[in-house]
C-alpha cells in the first residue's frame, strides 16, 4: 500500500468499479476492495464512487462509516487488528498487544506519525482455538507469541511486504477433534446434487421436512418451512443466501466448514436453489475470513468447470444455479439475516423492520432463503440419505448433529461434531477441560452455564447454540468475562435504536466503573434495569440479548462483582481526584487543596 | 369495513394494513413517539412507542393492527421505559434547553414533560459535536440530534435531494450532509425543503427566526404534547 | 420543631435563588413552617443537620465537591435545584473544550492580557475539574427540580409537597427545562 497520486487513485477506483459492474448494490464490495488497495477511503474517493454508482455522497459515506475495517481517518501501511475475544485475552493477547505498541512507539488505536503502522482491536476473528490472533492488512495471523511480536515489529520497521512474511504465521489449523455424520462422511463431488435432482424439488423439500432440519444459526427455525415459504412467495427471481458471517465471539465452525468442507456448503446452496427455484446464490463471508476468499473462488471455478454450477447443472435442462461471494467488512450485526441482506445490497447493516420477512422480501426485495452455512451442509446429508435417516439422530426437537467451536481452558480446543443432545459435561470431558467454573454457550448472546448445570443438553429444547462453547477454568474472573462482552456489544451495536445504541454504551461504562473500583450496589441495580429495558424495547436480537451476559453472571457469579464494589453507598460517576489532573498540571499545584478524596 | 383492537381497554377502529400507531392517531389517541411522522414511512428507531400487544413488546409504529388485539399503551411499566429511553437520549447528546431556540416547540422536551422526566438520571456523555453555520438560511446544531432520521427521510422521499445520511455505528452514529466538505452550504439544501422544517428537536433551524414566537407561547407551551399532537 | 432547609449555589448564577425569592410574600408563609439553615438568604456559612438541602448549580471545581458532600452528609433530602444542578447547565457547555486550553486562553493567550500573566496557582483558589458535572454524578440525589430557573410557582409547589411529605409532582407549565 504505497501512497498514490490522485490520477493513480482514480484509475484504481475506476478499475474496481468496472470489475464490480458499476452495480450500486455492490457498494460494500467496491469500498472494501478500494480500501484494501489504497489503505483508506478519503472523501474524494467516496465522492468518486458515489458519482459512478449514482448514489449520493452522504449515503456512500454513511455506508463506509458503518464497517469497522473500512479506514476513513488515518491511513497506515500496516493495519493491525488484534482479536479482542476474551479467550484470547486469557491467552495473553492484551500483554502482547501492549508489547507491540511499546516496541513500535505508538499509542493503541492511533496510526504512527509517519503513517507506517496502526495497532487496534477488533471483535473476535474466529481463531479462539489458536489464538492470540490478529489481522494484518486483512490477513490472519494465529498463535501470536512474544517472539512473533518482536519479529513482526522488525519486519514492519523494515517495510517488508506482508506477502513476504513467514508463511507459517498465516497457518490456520482446522482442529477437527470429533467427527460425526457430517464431518465423518466421505465426499463425492456432485453426489448430493445428483441425489436431490433425482428426487425432484418437491420431494427434496419433503425430505428436509421429514428430517425436521432446523437452522444452525441459533434460532432454530424450520428449514423446510422457510424454503417452502420462499418457494411459494410471489415473484420470478429468488435467491439463496448462505450466512457465513459467524461473528459470535467464540464461534469458528463456519471457518472450518469453508476451509475443509466448502463443497458441502456450495452443494447445499445448489440444493436450496433447486427446492425454492432460485438461480442465484450469494455467500456472505465475514470480512475476518478474507484469507479464505481465493480458495473459495477457485473452488467455485472448479465446480463451474465440472458442471456443478452454472447452466443445466449435471446436465439437467433448466437447472441453472451459480454462486457469488460477498465479503463483509467488520460488522457483527450483519449476522442478523435482515442486516446481512442490507449489507449485501450495499447498505449499512441495520436490521430491517419485520414483516415483511426475507422469504418474501429478501435480497433486492425478492424472495430469499437465508441459511446458515452449517444448515446448508446438512441438507447434502439429507439429499443423499433421506430425511427419516437424518431425523433418527439427535433428539426429538433437534435432529441431526451440531458443530461446536470449543475454546478456552481445555486441553483440546477445536471443532467437535456431536449428535444434538450431548451434555455440557460430556463436551468438557472430551475437550480435556478440568476444574471448569463456567461455560458460555453460544457466545455473549447465549447463556452462561455454571457447574451445577453441566448436565444440561445442547439442543433447542434445552441449551440452544449457534456453536460457541467457551470454557472458563476455576481461576478465571467471570466479571472480566462479562465486561469483555459488554465492550463487544457496545462496539457492535448498529446504533439504529435508542435502547441498544445508548444502553450498550451505558452498560460498558458501568462495567468499567465497577472495574475501576468505583462501583456501588446502585450500579448493579442500574445494570439490571438496563437489561430489562433492552430486552423489551430494542429493535433486534442483538439489543435484546446484549445485556444477557451481564445479567447471567450477576445471577450466577455475583461475588465476582461484589468484591469489586467500593462501598455499600453511592459512588461518584467518575474519579474525582483524577478530574483535577489537568488543573494541577496547568497550575503546578500539588497541595492538599489540589486533591479530592474519592470517598463521599 | 373496519375492524377494531383494544388500546388501553378502549376500542380503536383500523383498516387492513394500518399500524397500531396510525390507527391510534386517526382515533385521536396518543402513543408517545419521536421518530414517527404521519407523512413518512415508519422507522421504528426511537422505540418510545413500544407498547405491549397481546402480552408482547412491540413498536406501535411498525406493528400492524390485528382484529381483537389487546394493546397496552399508557401503563406505568411502559411509561417508565419511555422515561428511561428519553433519559438516554438526553445524556447521549448535549441538550441544554435554556440556550436552545427550539425550546417549547421541541418534541423531545415536550415528550419528557408529558412523561414527567425530572432528571436525565444517567451520567452524561457530553459528546463533542461541531455546529455547522455555513448555510445562509439554515443552522445545523448536531448537539441535539436524536438520530430519528426524519430529515434523512424527508430529504430523500419528499425533497428528492438526499441531503442527510447517518454514518458511524453504535454510540458514534451521527448525522452527516451530502458534500465531501461536510458543509451544509455545499449541498442542495434550501429553506423551502420539507427537511428544513421536519426536525423534531433543535438540529435544523432556520436562521433569524428563532424567537419570532416568544418562549411561553409556543406549541407545547400552550398544550401538552399528547393533546397538541392529536389535533 | 420546624424542619430546617439549607440552600447553596455551586457552579450556578444564583438565578434559582432569585426565583426562590420570587415566591414573594409566600416567603413569610414558608418561614412559619421551616427554618433556614446555611443559605445565601441569611448568610449563615456552615450547614448543620437539615431536613432538606437545595443545591443550585453544577459541580465545576474542588470546592463545589466539598460543599456538595457537606450538604449530603447533613441533609436528609438533597434536591438538585435548577438546570445546572440537574444536568450541568450552562457551565457544562465548556465540556467539549479541553480544560488546559481554556486556562491557557483565559490567562495567557487571549488579547488584552498584561504581559507576563500566568495561570493563578494560589492554594486559596479551588481547582477546576476537567469537566463540569451535574450533582447526581457526585452524590446521591433524592429529588430533581429542573428549570433555568424553575419558576416561583414550581418552587412553591415543589417545596410544599416536600414539606408535607408528598412526592413532588409538577404539572404542565410548571415542569420546564428552560
mmCIF file of N, CA and C in Angstrom, chain B residues 20-120:
data_model
loop_
_atom_site.group_PDB
_atom_site.id
_atom_site.type_symbol
_atom_site.label_atom_id
_atom_site.label_comp_id
_atom_site.label_asym_id
_atom_site.label_seq_id
_atom_site.Cartn_x
_atom_site.Cartn_y
_atom_site.Cartn_z
ATOM 1 N N UNK B 20 -50.674 0.101 14.415
ATOM 2 C CA UNK B 20 -51.313 0.483 15.668
ATOM 3 C C UNK B 20 -51.184 1.995 15.872
ATOM 4 N N UNK B 21 -49.999 2.528 15.548
ATOM 5 C CA UNK B 21 -49.763 3.961 15.712
ATOM 6 C C UNK B 21 -50.706 4.791 14.826
ATOM 7 N N UNK B 22 -50.776 4.426 13.553
ATOM 8 C CA UNK B 22 -51.600 5.203 12.626
ATOM 9 C C UNK B 22 -53.077 5.134 13.016
ATOM 10 N N UNK B 23 -53.512 3.958 13.423
ATOM 11 C CA UNK B 23 -54.909 3.803 13.806
ATOM 12 C C UNK B 23 -55.210 4.601 15.071
ATOM 13 N N UNK B 24 -54.276 4.558 16.023
ATOM 14 C CA UNK B 24 -54.478 5.300 17.271
ATOM 15 C C UNK B 24 -54.540 6.791 16.979
ATOM 16 N N UNK B 25 -53.649 7.250 16.121
ATOM 17 C CA UNK B 25 -53.620 8.657 15.750
ATOM 18 C C UNK B 25 -54.944 9.080 15.108
ATOM 19 N N UNK B 26 -55.427 8.231 14.180
ATOM 20 C CA UNK B 26 -56.676 8.548 13.486
ATOM 21 C C UNK B 26 -57.834 8.616 14.485
ATOM 22 N N UNK B 27 -57.723 7.855 15.565
ATOM 23 C CA UNK B 27 -58.785 7.844 16.567
ATOM 24 C C UNK B 27 -58.554 8.902 17.645
ATOM 25 N N UNK B 28 -57.517 9.751 17.451
ATOM 26 C CA UNK B 28 -57.252 10.801 18.431
ATOM 27 C C UNK B 28 -56.620 10.296 19.709
ATOM 28 N N UNK B 29 -55.946 9.161 19.623
ATOM 29 C CA UNK B 29 -55.303 8.612 20.821
ATOM 30 C C UNK B 29 -53.794 8.774 20.701
ATOM 31 N N UNK B 30 -53.169 9.156 21.789
ATOM 32 C CA UNK B 30 -51.742 9.483 21.756
ATOM 33 C C UNK B 30 -50.886 8.316 22.240
ATOM 34 N N UNK B 31 -49.978 7.896 21.390
ATOM 35 C CA UNK B 31 -48.925 6.964 21.793
ATOM 36 C C UNK B 31 -47.623 7.751 21.676
ATOM 37 N N UNK B 32 -46.900 7.941 22.783
ATOM 38 C CA UNK B 32 -45.675 8.750 22.712
ATOM 39 C C UNK B 32 -44.721 8.247 21.614
ATOM 40 N N UNK B 33 -44.115 9.183 20.920
ATOM 41 C CA UNK B 33 -43.228 8.810 19.810
ATOM 42 C C UNK B 33 -42.325 9.984 19.482
ATOM 43 N N UNK B 34 -41.212 9.712 18.823
ATOM 44 C CA UNK B 34 -40.340 10.781 18.345
ATOM 45 C C UNK B 34 -39.977 10.601 16.875
ATOM 46 N N UNK B 35 -39.669 9.379 16.457
ATOM 47 C CA UNK B 35 -39.192 9.197 15.081
ATOM 48 C C UNK B 35 -40.343 8.980 14.106
ATOM 49 N N UNK B 36 -41.529 8.756 14.632
ATOM 50 C CA UNK B 36 -42.668 8.543 13.740
ATOM 51 C C UNK B 36 -43.264 9.870 13.287
ATOM 52 N N UNK B 37 -43.673 9.934 12.029
ATOM 53 C CA UNK B 37 -44.309 11.131 11.476
ATOM 54 C C UNK B 37 -45.298 10.661 10.422
ATOM 55 N N UNK B 38 -46.527 11.182 10.471
ATOM 56 C CA UNK B 38 -47.551 10.641 9.570
ATOM 57 C C UNK B 38 -47.204 10.760 8.087
ATOM 58 N N UNK B 39 -46.355 11.710 7.726
ATOM 59 C CA UNK B 39 -46.045 11.889 6.298
ATOM 60 C C UNK B 39 -45.013 10.891 5.782
ATOM 61 N N UNK B 40 -44.328 10.203 6.697
ATOM 62 C CA UNK B 40 -43.198 9.387 6.234
ATOM 63 C C UNK B 40 -43.315 7.930 6.649
ATOM 64 N N UNK B 41 -42.556 7.105 5.952
ATOM 65 C CA UNK B 41 -42.511 5.687 6.277
ATOM 66 C C UNK B 41 -42.095 5.496 7.735
ATOM 67 N N UNK B 42 -42.754 4.577 8.439
ATOM 68 C CA UNK B 42 -42.332 4.339 9.817
ATOM 69 C C UNK B 42 -40.884 3.861 9.886
ATOM 70 N N UNK B 43 -40.237 4.200 10.965
ATOM 71 C CA UNK B 43 -38.804 3.959 11.088
ATOM 72 C C UNK B 43 -38.509 2.963 12.199
ATOM 73 N N UNK B 44 -39.159 3.166 13.351
ATOM 74 C CA UNK B 44 -39.010 2.202 14.452
ATOM 75 C C UNK B 44 -37.708 2.300 15.195
ATOM 76 N N UNK B 45 -37.082 3.477 15.232
ATOM 77 C CA UNK B 45 -35.770 3.549 15.867
ATOM 78 C C UNK B 45 -35.778 4.142 17.267
ATOM 79 N N UNK B 46 -36.683 5.074 17.572
ATOM 80 C CA UNK B 46 -36.602 5.703 18.895
ATOM 81 C C UNK B 46 -37.127 4.768 19.974
ATOM 82 N N UNK B 47 -38.016 3.877 19.607
ATOM 83 C CA UNK B 47 -38.614 2.841 20.468
ATOM 84 C C UNK B 47 -39.511 3.431 21.560
ATOM 85 N N UNK B 48 -39.771 4.721 21.508
ATOM 86 C CA UNK B 48 -40.636 5.323 22.517
ATOM 87 C C UNK B 48 -42.064 4.797 22.431
ATOM 88 N N UNK B 49 -42.460 4.391 21.246
ATOM 89 C CA UNK B 49 -43.844 3.948 21.062
ATOM 90 C C UNK B 49 -44.002 2.475 21.405
ATOM 91 N N UNK B 50 -43.009 1.897 22.062
ATOM 92 C CA UNK B 50 -43.130 0.490 22.446
ATOM 93 C C UNK B 50 -44.376 0.287 23.308
ATOM 94 N N UNK B 51 -45.225 -0.620 22.859
ATOM 95 C CA UNK B 51 -46.452 -0.968 23.565
ATOM 96 C C UNK B 51 -46.414 -2.462 23.861
ATOM 97 N N UNK B 52 -47.397 -2.939 24.582
ATOM 98 C CA UNK B 52 -47.489 -4.366 24.819
ATOM 99 C C UNK B 52 -48.716 -4.863 24.074
ATOM 100 N N UNK B 53 -48.491 -5.633 23.021
ATOM 101 C CA UNK B 53 -49.590 -6.120 22.202
ATOM 102 C C UNK B 53 -49.784 -7.605 22.484
ATOM 103 N N UNK B 54 -50.938 -7.952 23.014
ATOM 104 C CA UNK B 54 -51.213 -9.333 23.414
ATOM 105 C C UNK B 54 -50.050 -9.889 24.249
ATOM 106 N N UNK B 55 -49.542 -9.060 25.118
ATOM 107 C CA UNK B 55 -48.501 -9.511 26.046
ATOM 108 C C UNK B 55 -47.079 -9.399 25.534
ATOM 109 N N UNK B 56 -46.916 -9.000 24.270
ATOM 110 C CA UNK B 56 -45.552 -8.899 23.713
ATOM 111 C C UNK B 56 -45.193 -7.445 23.431
ATOM 112 N N UNK B 57 -43.948 -7.092 23.766
ATOM 113 C CA UNK B 57 -43.487 -5.734 23.474
ATOM 114 C C UNK B 57 -43.310 -5.560 21.966
ATOM 115 N N UNK B 58 -43.751 -4.426 21.459
ATOM 116 C CA UNK B 58 -43.562 -4.135 20.034
ATOM 117 C C UNK B 58 -43.675 -2.631 19.823
ATOM 118 N N UNK B 59 -42.998 -2.136 18.787
ATOM 119 C CA UNK B 59 -43.098 -0.715 18.456
ATOM 120 C C UNK B 59 -44.419 -0.484 17.725
ATOM 121 N N UNK B 60 -45.246 0.408 18.270
ATOM 122 C CA UNK B 60 -46.580 0.636 17.689
ATOM 123 C C UNK B 60 -46.492 1.177 16.263
ATOM 124 N N UNK B 61 -45.392 1.847 15.930
ATOM 125 C CA UNK B 61 -45.310 2.486 14.611
ATOM 126 C C UNK B 61 -45.051 1.486 13.496
ATOM 127 N N UNK B 62 -44.571 0.298 13.845
ATOM 128 C CA UNK B 62 -44.322 -0.691 12.787
ATOM 129 C C UNK B 62 -45.205 -1.921 12.961
ATOM 130 N N UNK B 63 -46.018 -1.920 13.987
ATOM 131 C CA UNK B 63 -46.839 -3.093 14.293
ATOM 132 C C UNK B 63 -48.181 -2.994 13.575
ATOM 133 N N UNK B 64 -48.465 -3.964 12.715
ATOM 134 C CA UNK B 64 -49.755 -3.971 12.019
ATOM 135 C C UNK B 64 -50.865 -4.331 13.007
ATOM 136 N N UNK B 65 -51.937 -3.552 12.970
ATOM 137 C CA UNK B 65 -53.066 -3.821 13.860
ATOM 138 C C UNK B 65 -53.760 -5.111 13.423
ATOM 139 N N UNK B 66 -54.211 -5.868 14.415
ATOM 140 C CA UNK B 66 -54.961 -7.101 14.131
ATOM 141 C C UNK B 66 -56.288 -7.035 14.876
ATOM 142 N N UNK B 67 -57.311 -7.615 14.281
ATOM 143 C CA UNK B 67 -58.618 -7.561 14.932
ATOM 144 C C UNK B 67 -58.558 -8.214 16.307
ATOM 145 N N UNK B 68 -59.136 -7.531 17.281
ATOM 146 C CA UNK B 68 -59.248 -8.116 18.617
ATOM 147 C C UNK B 68 -57.990 -8.051 19.455
ATOM 148 N N UNK B 69 -56.927 -7.498 18.872
ATOM 149 C CA UNK B 69 -55.667 -7.434 19.613
ATOM 150 C C UNK B 69 -55.820 -6.498 20.820
ATOM 151 N N UNK B 70 -55.154 -6.868 21.912
ATOM 152 C CA UNK B 70 -55.198 -6.037 23.116
ATOM 153 C C UNK B 70 -53.866 -5.314 23.260
ATOM 154 N N UNK B 71 -53.930 -3.994 23.228
ATOM 155 C CA UNK B 71 -52.695 -3.212 23.273
ATOM 156 C C UNK B 71 -52.651 -2.356 24.539
ATOM 157 N N UNK B 72 -51.606 -2.561 25.351
ATOM 158 C CA UNK B 72 -51.373 -1.681 26.495
ATOM 159 C C UNK B 72 -50.491 -0.537 26.038
ATOM 160 N N UNK B 73 -50.867 0.681 26.403
ATOM 161 C CA UNK B 73 -50.091 1.833 25.990
ATOM 162 C C UNK B 73 -49.611 2.648 27.191
ATOM 163 N N UNK B 74 -50.521 3.317 27.885
ATOM 164 C CA UNK B 74 -50.070 4.195 28.960
ATOM 165 C C UNK B 74 -50.076 3.481 30.309
ATOM 166 N N UNK B 75 -49.402 2.362 30.400
ATOM 167 C CA UNK B 75 -49.275 1.705 31.694
ATOM 168 C C UNK B 75 -48.045 2.261 32.401
ATOM 169 N N UNK B 76 -47.974 2.064 33.712
ATOM 170 C CA UNK B 76 -46.829 2.566 34.476
ATOM 171 C C UNK B 76 -45.539 1.933 33.957
ATOM 172 N N UNK B 77 -45.598 0.641 33.645
ATOM 173 C CA UNK B 77 -44.405 -0.056 33.158
ATOM 174 C C UNK B 77 -43.906 0.555 31.851
ATOM 175 N N UNK B 78 -44.806 0.754 30.898
ATOM 176 C CA UNK B 78 -44.396 1.278 29.598
ATOM 177 C C UNK B 78 -43.935 2.730 29.696
ATOM 178 N N UNK B 79 -44.645 3.524 30.507
ATOM 179 C CA UNK B 79 -44.210 4.914 30.646
ATOM 180 C C UNK B 79 -42.865 5.015 31.358
ATOM 181 N N UNK B 80 -42.608 4.108 32.281
ATOM 182 C CA UNK B 80 -41.285 4.052 32.920
ATOM 183 C C UNK B 80 -40.201 3.787 31.885
ATOM 184 N N UNK B 81 -40.471 2.823 31.029
ATOM 185 C CA UNK B 81 -39.494 2.503 29.971
ATOM 186 C C UNK B 81 -39.283 3.715 29.074
ATOM 187 N N UNK B 82 -40.386 4.390 28.747
ATOM 188 C CA UNK B 82 -40.273 5.556 27.861
ATOM 189 C C UNK B 82 -39.434 6.641 28.514
ATOM 190 N N UNK B 83 -39.642 6.840 29.817
ATOM 191 C CA UNK B 83 -38.878 7.856 30.519
ATOM 192 C C UNK B 83 -37.389 7.507 30.467
ATOM 193 N N UNK B 84 -37.093 6.230 30.633
ATOM 194 C CA UNK B 84 -35.686 5.817 30.585
ATOM 195 C C UNK B 84 -35.104 6.037 29.189
ATOM 196 N N UNK B 85 -35.885 5.744 28.154
ATOM 197 C CA UNK B 85 -35.399 5.980 26.789
ATOM 198 C C UNK B 85 -35.139 7.472 26.570
ATOM 199 N N UNK B 86 -36.035 8.315 27.103
ATOM 200 C CA UNK B 86 -35.827 9.758 26.975
ATOM 201 C C UNK B 86 -34.560 10.183 27.706
ATOM 202 N N UNK B 87 -34.350 9.629 28.899
ATOM 203 C CA UNK B 87 -33.142 9.962 29.645
ATOM 204 C C UNK B 87 -31.896 9.574 28.857
ATOM 205 N N UNK B 88 -31.977 8.430 28.186
ATOM 206 C CA UNK B 88 -30.851 8.002 27.354
ATOM 207 C C UNK B 88 -30.568 9.031 26.266
ATOM 208 N N UNK B 89 -31.632 9.521 25.624
ATOM 209 C CA UNK B 89 -31.439 10.497 24.551
ATOM 210 C C UNK B 89 -30.877 11.803 25.104
ATOM 211 N N UNK B 90 -31.331 12.187 26.301
ATOM 212 C CA UNK B 90 -30.847 13.441 26.889
ATOM 213 C C UNK B 90 -29.363 13.362 27.240
ATOM 214 N N UNK B 91 -28.896 12.236 27.772
ATOM 215 C CA UNK B 91 -27.472 12.183 28.149
ATOM 216 C C UNK B 91 -26.570 11.876 26.963
ATOM 217 N N UNK B 92 -27.158 11.290 25.914
ATOM 218 C CA UNK B 92 -26.347 10.938 24.745
ATOM 219 C C UNK B 92 -25.861 12.184 24.007
ATOM 220 N N UNK B 93 -26.734 13.186 23.907
ATOM 221 C CA UNK B 93 -26.366 14.414 23.205
ATOM 222 C C UNK B 93 -26.084 15.523 24.195
ATOM 223 N N UNK B 94 -26.061 16.754 23.702
ATOM 224 C CA UNK B 94 -25.938 17.919 24.584
ATOM 225 C C UNK B 94 -27.235 18.706 24.476
ATOM 226 N N UNK B 95 -28.111 18.466 25.425
ATOM 227 C CA UNK B 95 -29.427 19.103 25.359
ATOM 228 C C UNK B 95 -29.549 20.162 26.443
ATOM 229 N N UNK B 96 -29.169 21.382 26.100
ATOM 230 C CA UNK B 96 -29.264 22.498 27.038
ATOM 231 C C UNK B 96 -30.464 23.348 26.661
ATOM 232 N N UNK B 97 -31.612 22.974 27.201
ATOM 233 C CA UNK B 97 -32.849 23.657 26.826
ATOM 234 C C UNK B 97 -32.781 25.186 27.001
ATOM 235 N N UNK B 98 -32.153 25.698 28.087
ATOM 236 C CA UNK B 98 -32.171 27.150 28.277
ATOM 237 C C UNK B 98 -31.552 27.917 27.102
ATOM 238 N N UNK B 99 -30.628 27.300 26.391
ATOM 239 C CA UNK B 99 -29.986 28.047 25.306
ATOM 240 C C UNK B 99 -30.429 27.547 23.939
ATOM 241 N N UNK B 100 -31.542 26.817 23.872
ATOM 242 C CA UNK B 100 -31.988 26.259 22.592
ATOM 243 C C UNK B 100 -33.187 27.020 22.074
ATOM 244 N N UNK B 101 -33.105 27.474 20.834
ATOM 245 C CA UNK B 101 -34.236 28.255 20.314
ATOM 246 C C UNK B 101 -35.451 27.401 19.985
ATOM 247 N N UNK B 102 -35.301 26.085 20.071
ATOM 248 C CA UNK B 102 -36.450 25.220 19.800
ATOM 249 C C UNK B 102 -37.288 24.973 21.058
ATOM 250 N N UNK B 103 -36.771 25.432 22.194
ATOM 251 C CA UNK B 103 -37.449 25.181 23.470
ATOM 252 C C UNK B 103 -38.915 25.601 23.396
ATOM 253 N N UNK B 104 -39.789 24.717 23.848
ATOM 254 C CA UNK B 104 -41.225 24.998 23.793
ATOM 255 C C UNK B 104 -41.876 24.442 22.548
ATOM 256 N N UNK B 105 -41.061 24.174 21.513
ATOM 257 C CA UNK B 105 -41.598 23.584 20.291
ATOM 258 C C UNK B 105 -40.845 22.288 19.967
ATOM 259 N N UNK B 106 -40.120 21.793 20.973
ATOM 260 C CA UNK B 106 -39.266 20.613 20.771
ATOM 261 C C UNK B 106 -40.006 19.368 21.227
ATOM 262 N N UNK B 107 -40.042 18.365 20.369
ATOM 263 C CA UNK B 107 -40.780 17.147 20.713
ATOM 264 C C UNK B 107 -40.092 16.348 21.813
ATOM 265 N N UNK B 108 -38.771 16.360 21.804
ATOM 266 C CA UNK B 108 -38.056 15.619 22.845
ATOM 267 C C UNK B 108 -38.385 16.212 24.208
ATOM 268 N N UNK B 109 -38.297 17.537 24.286
ATOM 269 C CA UNK B 109 -38.574 18.223 25.548
ATOM 270 C C UNK B 109 -40.036 18.029 25.952
ATOM 271 N N UNK B 110 -40.939 18.220 24.997
ATOM 272 C CA UNK B 110 -42.371 18.136 25.310
ATOM 273 C C UNK B 110 -42.763 16.726 25.746
ATOM 274 N N UNK B 111 -42.153 15.727 25.108
ATOM 275 C CA UNK B 111 -42.456 14.347 25.486
ATOM 276 C C UNK B 111 -41.911 14.049 26.881
ATOM 277 N N UNK B 112 -40.758 14.639 27.183
ATOM 278 C CA UNK B 112 -40.186 14.455 28.521
ATOM 279 C C UNK B 112 -41.062 15.143 29.567
ATOM 280 N N UNK B 113 -41.638 16.286 29.229
ATOM 281 C CA UNK B 113 -42.590 16.933 30.150
ATOM 282 C C UNK B 113 -43.791 16.020 30.367
ATOM 283 N N UNK B 114 -44.324 15.543 29.270
ATOM 284 C CA UNK B 114 -45.521 14.699 29.318
ATOM 285 C C UNK B 114 -45.270 13.464 30.191
ATOM 286 N N UNK B 115 -44.055 12.927 30.124
ATOM 287 C CA UNK B 115 -43.735 11.729 30.899
ATOM 288 C C UNK B 115 -43.107 12.065 32.253
ATOM 289 N N UNK B 116 -43.134 13.347 32.608
ATOM 290 C CA UNK B 116 -42.676 13.802 33.919
ATOM 291 C C UNK B 116 -41.223 13.389 34.193
ATOM 292 N N UNK B 117 -40.387 13.601 33.209
ATOM 293 C CA UNK B 117 -38.968 13.319 33.410
ATOM 294 C C UNK B 117 -38.353 14.466 34.203
ATOM 295 N N UNK B 118 -37.905 14.180 35.426
ATOM 296 C CA UNK B 118 -37.375 15.244 36.284
ATOM 297 C C UNK B 118 -35.855 15.357 36.169
ATOM 298 N N UNK B 119 -35.212 14.317 35.651
ATOM 299 C CA UNK B 119 -33.745 14.312 35.601
ATOM 300 C C UNK B 119 -33.282 13.411 34.462
ATOM 301 N N UNK B 120 -32.162 13.717 33.857
ATOM 302 C CA UNK B 120 -31.615 12.814 32.841
ATOM 303 C C UNK B 120 -31.043 11.530 33.471
#
